Short mmCIF file of C-alpha atoms in Angstrom, two decimals:
data_model
loop_
_atom_site.label_atom_id
_atom_site.label_comp_id
_atom_site.label_asym_id
_atom_site.label_seq_id
_atom_site.Cartn_x
_atom_site.Cartn_y
_atom_site.Cartn_z
CA MET A 1 45.81 69.87 76.39
CA GLY A 2 45.53 69.86 80.17
CA LEU A 3 44.92 66.68 82.13
CA PHE A 4 41.43 66.49 83.61
CA GLY A 5 40.54 64.38 86.60
CA THR A 6 38.54 61.27 85.63
CA LYS A 7 35.94 61.90 88.36
CA HIS A 8 34.94 65.49 87.80
CA LYS A 9 31.46 66.81 87.46
CA GLN A 10 30.08 67.87 84.12
CA SER A 11 29.71 71.42 85.50
CA ASP A 12 33.51 71.75 85.72
CA ALA A 13 33.96 71.32 81.99
CA ARG A 14 33.31 74.97 81.18
CA LEU A 15 35.78 76.13 83.90
CA HIS A 16 38.42 73.79 82.50
CA GLN A 17 37.88 75.05 78.98
CA LEU A 18 38.04 78.62 80.19
CA LEU A 19 41.40 77.93 81.85
CA GLU A 20 42.69 76.31 78.68
CA ASP A 21 41.61 79.31 76.58
CA VAL A 22 42.93 81.96 78.97
CA TYR A 23 46.31 80.34 79.71
CA ALA A 24 47.00 78.69 76.36
CA ASP A 25 49.99 80.95 75.61
CA SER A 26 51.45 80.98 79.15
CA ASP A 27 54.59 78.82 79.28
CA GLN A 28 56.19 80.18 82.48
CA CYS A 29 53.34 79.40 84.82
CA VAL A 30 51.92 76.00 85.81
CA ARG A 31 48.27 76.08 86.92
CA ILE A 32 46.49 73.38 88.88
CA LEU A 33 42.84 73.27 89.95
CA LEU A 34 42.38 71.36 93.21
CA ARG A 35 39.21 70.04 94.76
CA ARG A 36 38.87 71.60 98.23
CA THR A 37 37.66 68.48 99.98
CA ASP A 38 40.61 66.20 99.20
CA LEU A 39 42.97 68.43 97.13
CA TYR A 40 42.47 66.15 94.15
CA PRO A 41 43.80 67.79 90.92
CA VAL A 42 40.83 68.18 88.58
CA TYR A 43 42.86 70.27 86.14
CA ILE A 44 46.58 70.41 85.31
CA SER A 45 47.98 72.78 82.68
CA ALA A 46 49.69 71.28 79.65
CA ASN A 47 53.16 72.59 80.56
CA PHE A 48 53.30 70.67 83.88
CA ARG A 49 55.84 68.06 82.74
CA THR A 50 58.05 70.60 80.96
CA MET A 51 58.14 73.00 83.87
CA LEU A 52 58.38 70.53 86.78
CA GLY A 53 59.97 67.44 85.21
CA ILE A 54 57.26 65.09 86.55
CA ASP A 55 54.57 63.17 84.72
CA PRO A 56 51.12 64.67 85.48
CA GLN A 57 49.63 61.26 86.16
CA ARG A 58 52.22 60.68 88.89
CA TYR A 59 51.02 63.87 90.56
CA VAL A 60 47.42 62.72 90.27
CA ASP A 61 48.38 59.49 92.01
CA ASP A 62 50.53 61.21 94.66
CA ILE A 63 49.72 64.86 95.35
CA TYR A 64 52.74 65.19 97.70
CA VAL A 65 55.31 64.35 95.00
CA LEU A 66 55.97 68.04 94.35
CA MET A 67 56.34 68.84 98.04
CA ARG A 68 59.10 66.25 98.35
CA ARG A 69 61.09 68.04 95.61
CA ILE A 70 61.21 71.22 97.70
CA PRO A 71 64.37 71.56 99.89
CA ALA A 72 63.74 70.91 103.59
CA GLU A 73 64.15 74.51 104.77
CA ASP A 74 61.72 75.91 102.17
CA ARG A 75 59.33 73.00 102.72
CA LEU A 76 59.07 73.73 106.45
CA LYS A 77 58.36 77.40 105.74
CA LEU A 78 55.69 76.44 103.20
CA GLU A 79 54.04 74.00 105.58
CA ARG A 80 53.88 76.69 108.28
CA THR A 81 52.34 79.15 105.79
CA ILE A 82 49.69 76.63 104.71
CA LYS A 83 48.89 75.80 108.34
CA ALA A 84 48.35 79.47 109.16
CA TRP A 85 46.31 80.16 105.99
CA ASP A 86 42.63 81.04 106.59
CA ARG A 87 41.47 79.32 103.35
CA VAL A 88 39.67 82.53 102.37
CA GLY A 89 42.29 84.91 101.07
CA LYS A 90 45.22 84.33 98.71
CA PHE A 91 48.72 83.45 99.85
CA ASN A 92 52.03 83.76 98.02
CA GLN A 93 55.40 82.26 98.82
CA CYS A 94 58.61 81.65 96.94
CA CYS A 95 60.42 78.35 97.27
CA ALA A 96 63.21 76.37 95.66
CA TYR A 97 62.45 73.25 93.65
CA ASP A 98 64.83 70.48 92.55
CA MET A 99 64.01 69.20 89.08
CA PRO A 100 64.39 65.39 88.98
CA GLY A 101 67.17 63.86 86.89
CA GLU A 102 70.69 62.43 87.08
CA GLN A 103 71.94 65.91 87.93
CA PRO A 104 69.03 67.75 89.62
CA ILE A 105 68.59 71.36 88.53
CA ARG A 106 67.66 73.90 91.20
CA LYS A 107 64.78 76.14 90.10
CA HIS A 108 62.74 78.72 91.97
CA PHE A 109 58.96 79.17 91.85
CA ARG A 110 56.54 81.67 93.25
CA LEU A 111 53.59 79.66 94.61
CA ALA A 112 50.19 81.31 94.79
CA VAL A 113 47.02 79.59 96.11
CA MET A 114 43.57 81.19 96.02
CA PRO A 115 39.97 79.98 96.38
CA VAL A 116 37.91 80.06 93.18
CA THR A 117 34.75 82.17 93.65
CA ASN A 118 31.51 80.21 93.71
CA SER A 119 33.37 76.94 93.36
CA GLU A 120 34.71 74.28 95.70
CA ARG A 121 38.08 74.60 94.08
CA TYR A 122 41.52 76.10 94.75
CA LEU A 123 43.58 77.57 91.93
CA VAL A 124 47.31 76.92 92.35
CA GLU A 125 49.83 78.87 90.27
CA LEU A 126 53.54 78.03 90.06
CA VAL A 127 55.45 80.82 88.30
CA ASP A 128 59.08 80.17 87.32
CA VAL A 129 61.13 82.96 88.91
CA THR A 130 64.52 81.26 88.62
CA GLU A 131 66.09 84.09 86.63
CA GLU A 132 64.68 86.68 89.00
CA GLN A 133 65.96 84.73 92.00
CA GLN A 134 69.40 84.37 90.45
CA ALA A 135 69.47 88.11 89.83
CA ILE A 136 68.44 88.73 93.45
CA GLU A 137 71.10 86.34 94.76
CA GLN A 138 73.73 87.97 92.54
CA ALA A 139 72.68 91.40 93.80
CA ARG A 140 72.87 90.15 97.39
CA ALA A 141 76.31 88.66 96.78
CA GLU A 142 77.51 91.93 95.24
CA ARG A 143 76.02 93.82 98.17
CA ASP A 144 77.76 91.52 100.63
CA ARG A 145 81.04 91.92 98.76
CA ALA A 146 80.62 95.69 98.76
CA LEU A 147 79.86 95.66 102.50
CA GLN A 148 82.85 93.42 103.07
CA ILE A 149 85.08 95.81 101.11
CA VAL A 150 83.72 98.79 103.04
CA GLU A 151 84.19 96.95 106.32
CA GLY A 152 87.67 95.87 105.26
CA ARG A 153 88.62 99.41 104.30
CA SER A 154 87.21 100.76 107.55
CA SER A 155 89.15 98.15 109.52
CA PHE A 156 92.26 98.85 107.43
CA MET A 157 92.02 102.60 108.01
CA SER A 158 91.44 102.07 111.71
CA GLN A 159 94.51 99.84 111.89
CA MET A 160 96.45 102.32 109.76
CA SER A 161 95.52 105.13 112.14
CA HIS A 162 96.84 103.09 115.04
CA GLU A 163 100.01 102.00 113.25
CA ILE A 164 100.86 105.58 112.16
CA ARG A 165 99.91 107.30 115.40
CA THR A 166 102.05 104.95 117.50
CA PRO A 167 105.45 105.97 116.03
CA LEU A 168 104.30 109.59 115.63
CA ASN A 169 103.41 109.77 119.31
CA GLY A 170 106.75 108.16 120.10
CA ILE A 171 108.66 110.71 118.00
CA LYS A 172 106.75 113.59 119.59
CA GLY A 173 107.49 112.25 123.08
CA ILE A 174 111.19 111.77 122.29
CA ILE A 175 111.44 115.35 120.99
CA GLU A 176 110.13 116.53 124.37
CA LEU A 177 112.70 114.33 126.11
CA ALA A 178 115.46 115.66 123.85
CA ARG A 179 114.65 119.20 124.98
CA ASP A 180 115.02 118.11 128.61
CA HIS A 181 118.28 116.27 127.80
CA SER A 182 119.85 119.12 125.80
CA VAL A 183 122.68 119.52 128.35
CA ASP A 184 123.41 115.79 128.55
CA ARG A 185 125.01 114.73 125.27
CA GLU A 186 124.79 110.99 125.93
CA LEU A 187 121.06 111.09 126.72
CA LEU A 188 120.44 113.45 123.80
CA LEU A 189 122.16 111.10 121.34
CA ASP A 190 120.11 108.21 122.73
CA ASP A 191 116.91 110.19 122.16
CA LEU A 192 117.95 110.99 118.58
CA GLN A 193 118.74 107.32 117.91
CA ARG A 194 115.30 106.23 119.10
CA ALA A 195 113.62 108.99 117.08
CA ASP A 196 115.55 107.84 114.01
CA GLU A 197 114.41 104.24 114.51
CA LEU A 198 110.77 105.30 114.87
CA SER A 199 110.91 107.56 111.81
CA GLY A 200 112.48 104.72 109.82
CA TYR A 201 109.63 102.42 110.80
CA LEU A 202 107.08 105.10 109.91
CA LEU A 203 108.65 105.65 106.49
CA SER A 204 108.68 101.89 105.85
CA LEU A 205 105.01 101.69 106.83
CA VAL A 206 104.00 104.53 104.50
CA ASN A 207 105.97 102.97 101.61
CA ASP A 208 104.30 99.60 102.17
CA VAL A 209 100.83 101.14 102.37
CA LEU A 210 101.36 103.03 99.12
CA ASP A 211 102.74 99.85 97.49
CA MET A 212 99.62 97.95 98.59
CA SER A 213 97.41 100.73 97.24
CA ARG A 214 99.14 100.64 93.85
CA LEU A 215 98.84 96.85 93.66
CA ASN A 216 95.15 96.86 94.62
CA SER A 217 94.33 99.58 92.11
CA GLY A 218 96.14 97.78 89.29
CA HIS A 219 98.76 100.51 88.83
CA VAL A 220 101.73 98.15 89.09
CA GLU A 221 102.99 96.93 85.72
CA LEU A 222 105.50 94.12 85.51
CA GLU A 223 108.63 94.52 83.44
CA ALA A 224 109.53 91.92 80.81
CA LEU A 225 113.32 92.07 80.46
CA PRO A 226 115.93 89.30 80.17
CA PHE A 227 118.05 88.36 83.19
CA ASP A 228 120.30 85.59 84.46
CA MET A 229 118.68 83.70 87.36
CA ARG A 230 122.13 82.66 88.61
CA LEU A 231 122.99 86.31 89.28
CA VAL A 232 119.78 86.65 91.29
CA ALA A 233 120.87 83.71 93.45
CA ARG A 234 124.39 85.10 93.89
CA GLU A 235 123.11 88.53 94.89
CA LEU A 236 120.75 86.97 97.45
CA GLN A 237 123.71 85.10 98.93
CA SER A 238 125.83 88.23 99.33
CA MET A 239 122.90 90.42 100.42
CA PHE A 240 122.10 88.47 103.60
CA GLU A 241 125.36 86.65 104.32
CA LYS A 242 126.69 89.23 106.81
CA GLN A 243 123.34 89.65 108.58
CA ALA A 244 122.99 85.89 109.03
CA GLN A 245 126.59 85.59 110.23
CA ASP A 246 126.10 88.34 112.82
CA ALA A 247 122.94 86.59 114.05
CA GLN A 248 124.79 83.23 114.17
CA ILE A 249 122.35 81.70 111.70
CA GLY A 250 123.42 79.28 108.99
CA TYR A 251 122.53 80.74 105.58
CA ARG A 252 122.97 79.47 102.03
CA VAL A 253 121.43 79.90 98.58
CA GLU A 254 121.29 76.83 96.32
CA MET A 255 120.73 76.63 92.56
CA ASP A 256 119.23 73.21 91.98
CA GLY A 257 118.60 71.60 88.58
CA ALA A 258 118.43 74.86 86.62
CA ALA A 259 119.15 74.24 82.92
CA ASP A 260 117.32 77.32 81.61
CA VAL A 261 118.81 80.25 83.50
CA PHE A 262 118.26 83.06 80.99
CA LEU A 263 114.72 84.22 81.64
CA VAL A 264 112.42 87.11 80.78
CA GLY A 265 110.50 88.76 83.60
CA ASP A 266 110.54 91.42 86.28
CA ARG A 267 113.79 90.82 88.13
CA MET A 268 113.30 93.71 90.57
CA ARG A 269 109.85 92.52 91.66
CA LEU A 270 111.14 88.94 91.89
CA ASN A 271 113.89 90.18 94.21
CA GLN A 272 111.28 91.98 96.30
CA VAL A 273 109.36 88.72 96.77
CA ILE A 274 112.39 86.61 97.71
CA VAL A 275 113.91 89.30 99.93
CA ASN A 276 110.64 89.46 101.87
CA PHE A 277 110.70 85.68 102.40
CA ILE A 278 114.35 85.72 103.52
CA SER A 279 113.91 88.74 105.80
CA ASN A 280 111.03 87.03 107.61
CA ALA A 281 112.95 83.76 107.86
CA LEU A 282 115.98 85.46 109.44
CA LYS A 283 113.74 87.52 111.71
CA PHE A 284 111.97 84.48 113.18
CA THR A 285 115.02 82.21 113.44
CA ASP A 286 117.14 82.20 116.60
CA ALA A 287 120.92 81.84 116.82
CA GLY A 288 122.03 78.33 115.93
CA GLY A 289 119.23 77.86 113.40
CA SER A 290 119.44 77.91 109.63
CA VAL A 291 117.82 79.51 106.57
CA THR A 292 118.09 77.81 103.19
CA VAL A 293 117.06 79.36 99.89
CA THR A 294 116.48 76.95 97.00
CA VAL A 295 116.11 78.11 93.40
CA ARG A 296 115.00 75.20 91.22
CA GLU A 297 113.76 74.79 87.67
CA MET A 298 110.60 72.69 87.85
CA TYR A 299 109.40 72.09 84.30
CA ARG A 300 109.42 73.65 80.87
CA SER A 301 106.52 74.11 78.47
CA GLU A 302 107.33 75.47 75.00
CA GLN A 303 108.77 78.96 75.66
CA THR A 304 107.83 79.06 79.34
CA VAL A 305 109.76 77.68 82.29
CA ASN A 306 108.43 77.36 85.83
CA TYR A 307 110.69 78.01 88.78
CA LEU A 308 110.41 77.11 92.45
CA ILE A 309 111.89 79.63 94.88
CA ARG A 310 111.72 78.18 98.37
CA VAL A 311 112.90 79.69 101.65
CA ARG A 312 113.08 77.18 104.50
CA ASP A 313 113.96 78.11 108.08
CA THR A 314 114.24 76.32 111.40
CA GLY A 315 112.66 79.17 113.35
CA LYS A 316 109.60 79.55 115.55
CA GLY A 317 107.10 78.37 112.93
CA MET A 318 103.37 79.10 113.04
CA ASP A 319 100.09 77.45 113.83
CA PRO A 320 98.90 76.00 110.46
CA CYS A 321 95.46 77.48 111.19
CA TYR A 322 97.01 80.91 110.72
CA ILE A 323 98.13 80.22 107.13
CA SER A 324 94.74 81.29 105.70
CA ARG A 325 95.25 84.79 107.18
CA ILE A 326 98.97 85.27 106.70
CA PHE A 327 98.61 87.24 103.47
CA LEU A 328 96.03 89.70 104.84
CA PRO A 329 97.20 93.25 105.65
CA PHE A 330 98.33 93.78 109.27
CA GLU A 331 97.66 90.14 110.15
CA GLN A 332 100.13 88.70 112.64
CA GLU A 333 99.84 85.45 114.56
CA ASP A 334 99.64 87.21 117.92
CA ARG A 335 100.02 90.69 119.37
CA THR A 336 103.55 90.07 120.60
CA ILE A 337 104.97 89.57 117.08
CA ALA A 338 105.27 93.28 116.22
CA ARG A 339 106.77 94.11 119.60
CA ARG A 340 109.33 91.30 119.53
CA TYR A 341 110.24 91.14 115.85
CA GLY A 342 109.11 94.45 114.28
CA GLY A 343 107.71 94.81 110.78
CA THR A 344 104.70 96.62 109.35
CA GLY A 345 102.46 93.59 108.83
CA LEU A 346 102.11 94.40 105.12
CA GLY A 347 105.10 92.59 103.64
CA MET A 348 103.39 89.24 103.06
CA ALA A 349 100.27 90.89 101.61
CA ILE A 350 102.47 92.75 99.11
CA THR A 351 104.43 89.57 98.33
CA ASP A 352 101.26 87.58 97.69
CA ALA A 353 99.90 90.30 95.38
CA LEU A 354 103.16 90.41 93.41
CA VAL A 355 103.35 86.63 92.96
CA ASP A 356 99.72 86.62 91.83
CA LEU A 357 100.54 89.41 89.34
CA MET A 358 103.37 87.25 88.00
CA GLY A 359 100.93 84.38 87.43
CA GLY A 360 102.41 82.29 90.22
CA LYS A 361 101.29 80.94 93.57
CA ILE A 362 102.65 80.63 97.08
CA VAL A 363 102.57 77.45 99.17
CA VAL A 364 103.27 77.58 102.92
CA ASP A 365 104.21 74.67 105.16
CA THR A 366 104.80 75.40 108.83
CA GLU A 367 104.70 73.89 112.30
CA PRO A 368 105.14 75.62 115.67
CA GLY A 369 108.67 75.19 116.96
CA LYS A 370 109.91 73.49 113.79
CA GLY A 371 110.15 76.34 111.32
CA SER A 372 108.43 77.43 108.12
CA ASP A 373 108.72 76.72 104.43
CA PHE A 374 107.62 79.42 101.98
CA ALA A 375 107.60 78.33 98.34
CA ALA A 376 106.72 80.49 95.33
CA TYR A 377 106.03 78.79 92.00
CA ILE A 378 106.50 81.39 89.26
CA PRO A 379 106.41 81.05 85.44
CA PHE A 380 108.92 82.92 83.25
CA LYS A 381 109.41 83.23 79.51
CA LEU A 382 112.70 81.97 78.11
CA ALA A 383 115.13 84.55 76.75
CA ASP A 384 115.94 84.16 73.05
CA GLU A 385 119.46 84.07 71.56
CA LYS A 386 119.47 87.80 70.79
CA GLN A 387 118.50 88.68 74.37
CA ILE A 388 121.16 86.34 75.80
CA GLU A 389 123.77 87.90 73.53
CA GLN A 390 122.77 91.37 74.75
CA LEU A 391 123.09 90.23 78.38
CA GLU A 392 126.60 88.96 77.64
CA GLN A 393 127.60 92.20 75.94
CA ASN A 394 126.32 94.19 78.94
CA GLY A 395 128.17 91.98 81.41
CA GLU A 396 124.92 90.78 82.96
CA THR A 397 125.53 87.03 82.98
CA LEU A 398 127.33 84.99 85.62
CA GLU A 399 130.26 84.42 83.24
CA THR A 400 130.60 88.04 82.11
CA ARG A 401 129.77 89.95 85.31
CA SER A 402 132.75 91.93 86.57
CA ASP A 403 132.99 93.51 90.03
CA GLU A 404 135.62 95.99 88.85
CA GLY A 405 134.98 99.71 88.93
CA GLY A 406 133.92 100.28 92.50
CA THR A 407 131.64 98.95 95.22
CA PRO A 408 129.58 100.84 97.82
CA THR A 409 132.46 100.61 100.32
CA GLU A 410 135.02 102.06 97.88
CA TYR A 411 133.22 105.30 97.09
CA THR A 412 134.46 108.36 99.01
CA PHE A 413 132.65 111.69 99.19
CA ALA A 414 135.56 113.84 100.34
CA GLY A 415 136.75 116.28 97.71
CA LYS A 416 133.80 115.72 95.37
CA ARG A 417 131.62 118.46 93.87
CA PHE A 418 127.88 117.78 93.34
CA LEU A 419 125.18 119.69 91.52
CA LEU A 420 121.96 119.39 93.57
CA ALA A 421 118.61 120.03 91.87
CA GLU A 422 115.99 120.57 94.61
CA ASP A 423 113.12 123.08 94.63
CA ASN A 424 112.20 122.62 98.31
CA ASN A 425 114.34 124.87 100.51
CA LEU A 426 114.17 122.66 103.63
CA ASN A 427 115.06 119.50 101.69
CA ALA A 428 117.89 121.36 99.97
CA MET A 429 119.24 122.63 103.29
CA ILE A 430 119.21 119.14 104.84
CA ALA A 431 120.82 117.47 101.81
CA THR A 432 123.48 120.17 101.53
CA ALA A 433 124.36 119.96 105.23
CA MET A 434 124.63 116.16 105.11
CA LEU A 435 126.85 116.22 102.02
CA GLU A 436 129.05 119.05 103.26
CA ASP A 437 129.65 117.11 106.49
CA LEU A 438 131.05 114.35 104.26
CA GLY A 439 133.41 116.78 102.50
CA VAL A 440 131.31 117.42 99.38
CA ALA A 441 131.04 120.86 97.79
CA VAL A 442 127.41 121.45 96.75
CA ASP A 443 125.95 123.81 94.13
CA ARG A 444 122.17 124.06 94.20
CA ALA A 445 119.64 124.57 91.41
CA ASP A 446 116.01 125.19 92.38
CA ASP A 447 114.31 124.10 89.13
CA GLY A 448 114.77 121.89 86.08
CA PRO A 449 115.82 124.57 83.56
CA VAL A 450 118.27 125.99 86.13
CA VAL A 451 120.11 122.71 86.64
CA VAL A 452 120.42 122.21 82.87
CA ASP A 453 121.77 125.75 82.46
CA MET A 454 124.22 125.43 85.37
CA PHE A 455 125.62 122.17 84.03
CA GLU A 456 125.86 123.54 80.47
CA ARG A 457 127.80 126.66 81.63
CA SER A 458 130.14 124.68 83.92
CA ALA A 459 133.63 123.58 82.93
CA ALA A 460 134.11 120.06 81.64
CA ASP A 461 134.09 117.47 84.45
CA ALA A 462 133.36 120.22 87.00
CA TYR A 463 130.79 118.00 88.72
CA ASP A 464 131.39 114.50 90.02
CA ALA A 465 127.63 113.82 90.18
CA ILE A 466 124.21 115.41 89.77
CA LEU A 467 121.53 114.70 92.38
CA MET A 468 118.25 115.30 90.58
CA ASP A 469 114.90 115.88 92.26
CA ILE A 470 112.07 114.44 90.17
CA GLN A 471 109.17 116.76 91.04
CA MET A 472 110.15 120.33 90.14
CA PRO A 473 107.76 123.12 89.11
CA THR A 474 108.87 124.06 85.57
CA LEU A 475 110.76 121.01 84.33
CA ASN A 476 110.79 117.67 86.09
CA GLY A 477 113.97 115.75 86.79
CA TRP A 478 113.44 113.20 84.02
CA GLU A 479 113.08 115.83 81.32
CA ALA A 480 116.02 117.80 82.74
CA THR A 481 118.14 114.63 82.52
CA HIS A 482 117.05 114.12 78.89
CA ARG A 483 118.28 117.62 78.09
CA ILE A 484 121.59 117.18 79.91
CA ARG A 485 122.32 113.88 78.17
CA ALA A 486 121.60 115.57 74.81
CA LEU A 487 124.22 118.31 75.33
CA GLU A 488 127.21 118.26 72.98
CA ARG A 489 129.98 117.85 75.55
CA PRO A 490 131.78 114.64 76.58
CA ASP A 491 130.84 114.65 80.27
CA ALA A 492 127.11 115.01 79.46
CA GLN A 493 127.04 111.27 78.79
CA THR A 494 129.28 110.15 81.64
CA VAL A 495 128.42 112.35 84.63
CA PRO A 496 126.54 110.17 87.18
CA ILE A 497 122.95 111.40 87.64
CA ILE A 498 121.06 110.04 90.63
CA ALA A 499 117.33 110.64 91.04
CA LEU A 500 116.11 111.82 94.44
CA SER A 501 112.42 111.19 94.93
CA ALA A 502 109.85 110.62 97.66
CA ASN A 503 108.27 108.13 95.22
CA ASN A 504 110.78 105.34 95.60
CA TYR A 505 108.84 102.69 93.66
CA VAL A 506 110.18 100.16 91.20
CA GLU A 507 108.20 101.86 88.43
CA ASP A 508 109.76 105.25 89.28
CA ALA A 509 113.25 103.72 89.25
CA ARG A 510 112.56 102.30 85.79
CA GLU A 511 111.39 105.70 84.56
CA SER A 512 114.59 107.25 85.92
CA ARG A 513 116.66 104.67 84.05
CA LYS A 514 114.72 105.38 80.85
CA ALA A 515 115.44 109.08 81.25
CA GLY A 516 119.18 108.37 81.33
CA MET A 517 119.81 108.43 85.07
CA ASN A 518 122.25 106.04 86.70
CA GLY A 519 120.26 105.40 89.86
CA HIS A 520 117.17 106.26 91.90
CA ALA A 521 117.39 106.99 95.63
CA GLY A 522 114.52 107.70 97.98
CA LYS A 523 113.85 110.62 100.27
CA PRO A 524 114.77 111.28 102.98
CA ILE A 525 118.34 110.65 101.81
CA GLU A 526 120.04 107.60 103.29
CA ILE A 527 123.79 108.13 102.96
CA ALA A 528 124.48 104.38 102.67
CA GLU A 529 121.97 104.05 99.82
CA LEU A 530 123.32 107.15 98.06
CA LYS A 531 126.86 105.81 98.46
CA ALA A 532 125.88 102.52 96.84
CA GLN A 533 124.11 104.31 93.98
CA LEU A 534 127.10 106.59 93.31
CA ALA A 535 129.55 103.69 93.48
CA ALA A 536 127.52 101.73 90.93
CA ALA A 537 127.12 104.83 88.73
CA THR A 538 130.87 105.52 88.84
CA ALA A 539 131.60 101.93 87.84
CA GLU A 540 129.02 102.17 85.06
CA SER A 541 130.54 105.41 83.74
CA ALA A 542 134.04 103.93 83.85
CA LEU A 543 132.89 100.87 81.91
CA SER A 544 131.11 103.04 79.31
CA SER A 545 134.20 105.21 78.77
CA ARG A 546 136.39 102.11 78.18
CA ARG A 547 134.02 100.95 75.47
#
């Protein structure tokens, strides 16, 4: 039953009854009949308390009790609407409403007020549109996110255009200078050196952009293989020791409180994260400063152990206000950073995405002039006894690792014979010329089936290595490697096979390893990288033959 005013006229009874009959089944709309002269409620629908959380009698005693439950901003709008209303037509307005209680619930109503024909009454309707409003707000939020993504992509592409055009314009200008300096060898070599530096930056930028794209699209899958964390620390020490020494920067890697060192995870991606931290630390630290890498076991939970990898430097530091933007693409603290220190501006964005993919988090502490502290907290699974035993058998623990069998500095090209699989004539010409300058004899195959056939028809141990392009028209490099490894001749298992690919991603390197290759080098060929890959492959082959 509705609540009727105690001082209504007998003539209102039929109107009240009509309202009760018409709206008896309506549970989403509160209806109130107000007297025009003093806005006294002469009728209140039965669902008033349920819908609004207020006793009807309280509203009868204080007709402004509902208004006070409307948030200030909506209340001001409603008051302006009522003030401008001509009292003849109908007006509608949506507003928020806070249901009373220990924890107020925000609801939304559509308020409609209209004069009742031939009666000194106003009919007020409050329709619950909370679900509709939530749907509208969700749609607006999704729209805003979509606009933000579009704006971000537009800004990213604009920045990309600038970042790519800058070195391209530089290379083009240097080529023009090189033509003018063709008779002056010293100036010509200087031009070539600058062109090489710019092309190296451009290649690094393209690789980083593609890495970011793969991470954002979810195409990067983490590996779950056992490894010894102590070897990671040792490799980080040797990797940057010479660079730090040349820059007169103190550098050390510390293993601190690590009881569980045999872990399961993606060692290559972990290296990528830490290397990025260390590279930045060395870049922004002047001579006389120091960079310290700490690898520490934090806590263990069942079969999971959490590690802290922290890189602390005494370099230039940053304004703490910049920390919220440091992991955004192309964000740098000021415009002089790229000019003074280099870099693509994508490294930290990639690092943050990788740590997030690993289920970890990054914490940054920095102060201008006092250095920076980058800490990654990353969970790993513990390796089981079988996995640890396999690591020991493979010589992949600190105790069993042997440096015998060759290092990058011990490998010599002179007198070697390579089989080069490359379908692109220009790439083949460049690779052949570079290798021949080093004293290597090169035989070329222009497709997958050809390289398999040439190796199969060659004499035993005729080739010291096979350099295998991945993308070839008839048979790709991975499948060609499968077929070579399956041949019934002793050197089919031991000949070093190095992948050459423009796609120099971690995932591609894994695929090359699965196919039976010994290494994976990027294009364009970097002789130092190829030398390191061949040295490692030679050592690997020597170890395999001894077994």
